Amino acid sequence: MSTAKTLHDVVAHGLCIGCGLCEAMAGSDRIRMTMTEEGRLRPALSPLPAEDEARILEVCPGARVSAAVDPGAEIDPIWGAYRDLKMAWSGDPEIRHKAATGGVLTGLAAYLVENGRAAFVLHVGPDPDAPMRSTWRLSRDRTEILAGTASRYGPTSTLAGLEVALRCAEPFVLIGKPCDIGAARRLAKLDVRVDRYCVAMLTLICGGASELTKSRDVLREEGLSESELSLFRYRGYGNPGPTRIETKDGRWFERSYAEMWADESGWKLQTRCKICPDAIGEAADIVSGDAWPGGGPTGEDEGFNVVIARTARGARMLDAAAAAGSLVLGTPVGPRDLDGFQPHQVRKKKAVAARYAAMRALGRPDLETEGLRISELAVERPLADLLREGRGTVRRIKQGRMDEPVPSLDGDR
Ligand SMILES: Cc1cc2nc3c(=O)[nH]c(=O)nc-3n(C[C@H](O)[C@H](O)[C@H](O)COP(=O)(O)OP(=O)(O)OC[C@H]3O[C@@H](n4cnc5c(N)ncnc54)[C@H](O)[C@@H]3O)c2cc1C
Ligand code: SF4
Ligand code: SF4
């Protein structure tokens, strides 16, 4: 077995991350992103002509994942291509404070729009009618971009908005998770509009997207229902800032980052995240991440991102935004500093090949990867570790924990 042969198989085998690109490509009358009872955004499918489905499977991050290496970039075995690697934060104190970390992604996007290099940003933000959930949006000015700032840790379908963005026929910035950006970059090979109109692909370093059940658990513990909410902010207003919930009748609740995330067993990560070969944005122009030594915060600070400019275009954008005062560039760092900031990413990059081997051994589809070095990195781990990874995946498959119901447009599952 290799990659999934149908979108049904992508979803059924737990390989879908809910990016929404299949909806954008097929049209919402044929595929529509749906929140499942399990708290995942998944495509509700209807039968497609074989050539349409094959075209989607070429780009679907539940089937294929590739790096987009800019010739001339240095290549680190763990972190991939980079032209520039340093600390950075927004030069705008409001953005820096409200953003997830130092506001690099928001600050850069706002700079590109305010300077006429882009007409809008395709990204995500809270659903105005259901603030615990997230929706894609096109933001055309600083206020709108800022309304979508900071991390949304639950399910998001950023790319469901990609066809709308491309039809605007205007230059735009795409901000998404690494899996979103990888899929958009693959689409550029099939659809010339992507390179014509998308002037920047920006991403975050990603520890994984939780199911909505993670947020529902928080509400249950506070004795709240989703219909009472006026705000659900996962992070920001400080670095990392608290998770804050407000109700329509004026009550508020806060949890620290540690209370939300210290216990990894409660993250409720989606299956695709556990086998992610590129959670570090190897197809992006610029990657923005946290820079906490050891991988977690020890308190609050003003917000310091680590940024990776992977392409010449990305490096030029960073410099131009800094020259305009929109970003502040700090000290250069090296790939081994990144290992220290993101030890979980180093572990995952070296683990996924063993997980794929276990999936193949049980006749399950895995992901086709290109330029991500996962086999080379796996051999750096002791054999006992690789066997443990493989056994863990076998156990999950046998317990049915990688199987998912598949929604369909007529409501059957
Ligand atoms: C699910 C998830 C897991 C993460 N795991 C890590 C990690 O392991 N290591 C690490 O260093 N950082 C992680 N982060 C990223 C971190 O929280 C910061 O977002 C990152 O450092 C960028 O900071 P910033 O201040 O530049 O971003 P901001 O200026 O606040 O901008 C964030 C941008 O990202 C977009 N965005 C937010 N959430 C999502 C989402 N779910 N899907 C698509 N777009 C989104 C927003 O629309 C906004 O445009 C994670 C973020 C998310 C959403
Ligand atoms: S990963 Fe994205 S493109 Fe693939 S099936 Fe899921 S939502 Fe569709
Ligand atoms: S861990 Fe990978 S699959 Fe999961 S949300 Fe992050 S980039 Fe996407």
Short mmCIF file of N, CA, C and O and ligand atoms in Angstrom, two decimals, residues 17 177-179 206-209 272-273 276 278-279 348, ligand 3:
data_model
loop_
_atom_site.label_atom_id
_atom_site.label_comp_id
_atom_site.label_asym_id
_atom_site.label_seq_id
_atom_site.Cartn_x
_atom_site.Cartn_y
_atom_site.Cartn_z
N ILE A 17 -6.48 16.36 7.63
CA ILE A 17 -6.31 17.37 8.68
C ILE A 17 -7.39 18.45 8.57
O ILE A 17 -7.44 19.38 9.37
N LYS A 177 -1.24 26.91 8.59
CA LYS A 177 -0.37 25.93 9.25
C LYS A 177 0.56 25.34 8.20
O LYS A 177 0.28 25.41 7.00
N PRO A 178 1.63 24.68 8.59
CA PRO A 178 2.52 24.09 7.60
C PRO A 178 1.82 23.16 6.60
O PRO A 178 2.15 23.17 5.42
N CYS A 179 0.83 22.38 7.08
CA CYS A 179 0.13 21.49 6.14
C CYS A 179 -0.67 22.28 5.11
O CYS A 179 -0.77 21.89 3.95
N CYS A 206 4.38 24.19 14.16
CA CYS A 206 3.08 23.66 14.61
C CYS A 206 3.22 22.38 15.42
O CYS A 206 3.69 21.36 14.92
N GLY A 207 2.77 22.45 16.66
CA GLY A 207 2.80 21.27 17.52
C GLY A 207 1.60 20.36 17.33
O GLY A 207 1.52 19.29 17.93
N GLY A 208 0.64 20.80 16.48
CA GLY A 208 -0.52 19.96 16.20
C GLY A 208 -1.82 20.67 16.51
O GLY A 208 -1.88 21.54 17.38
N ALA A 209 -2.85 20.28 15.78
CA ALA A 209 -4.17 20.92 15.93
C ALA A 209 -5.09 20.00 16.74
O ALA A 209 -5.30 18.85 16.37
N ARG A 272 -3.60 13.00 12.03
CA ARG A 272 -2.66 13.45 10.99
C ARG A 272 -1.47 14.20 11.61
O ARG A 272 -0.35 14.16 11.09
N CYS A 273 -1.72 14.86 12.75
CA CYS A 273 -0.64 15.61 13.41
C CYS A 273 0.40 14.66 14.00
O CYS A 273 1.58 15.00 14.07
N CYS A 276 2.87 13.76 11.27
CA CYS A 276 3.15 14.90 10.38
C CYS A 276 4.63 14.95 10.00
O CYS A 276 5.49 15.09 10.86
N ASP A 278 6.00 17.31 8.21
CA ASP A 278 6.45 18.70 8.06
C ASP A 278 5.60 19.62 8.91
O ASP A 278 4.69 20.28 8.42
N ALA A 279 5.93 19.68 10.21
CA ALA A 279 5.23 20.62 11.09
C ALA A 279 6.06 21.89 11.25
O ALA A 279 5.80 22.72 12.12
N LYS A 348 9.77 14.52 16.64
CA LYS A 348 8.78 14.06 15.65
C LYS A 348 9.42 13.85 14.28
O LYS A 348 9.12 12.87 13.60
S1 SF4 B 3 1.04 19.04 13.07
FE1 SF4 B 3 1.17 18.96 10.83
S2 SF4 B 3 -0.82 18.13 10.19
FE2 SF4 B 3 -1.07 18.82 12.29
S3 SF4 B 3 -1.90 20.89 12.06
FE3 SF4 B 3 0.34 21.02 12.32
S4 SF4 B 3 1.18 21.10 10.23
FE4 SF4 B 3 -0.94 20.36 10.09
#
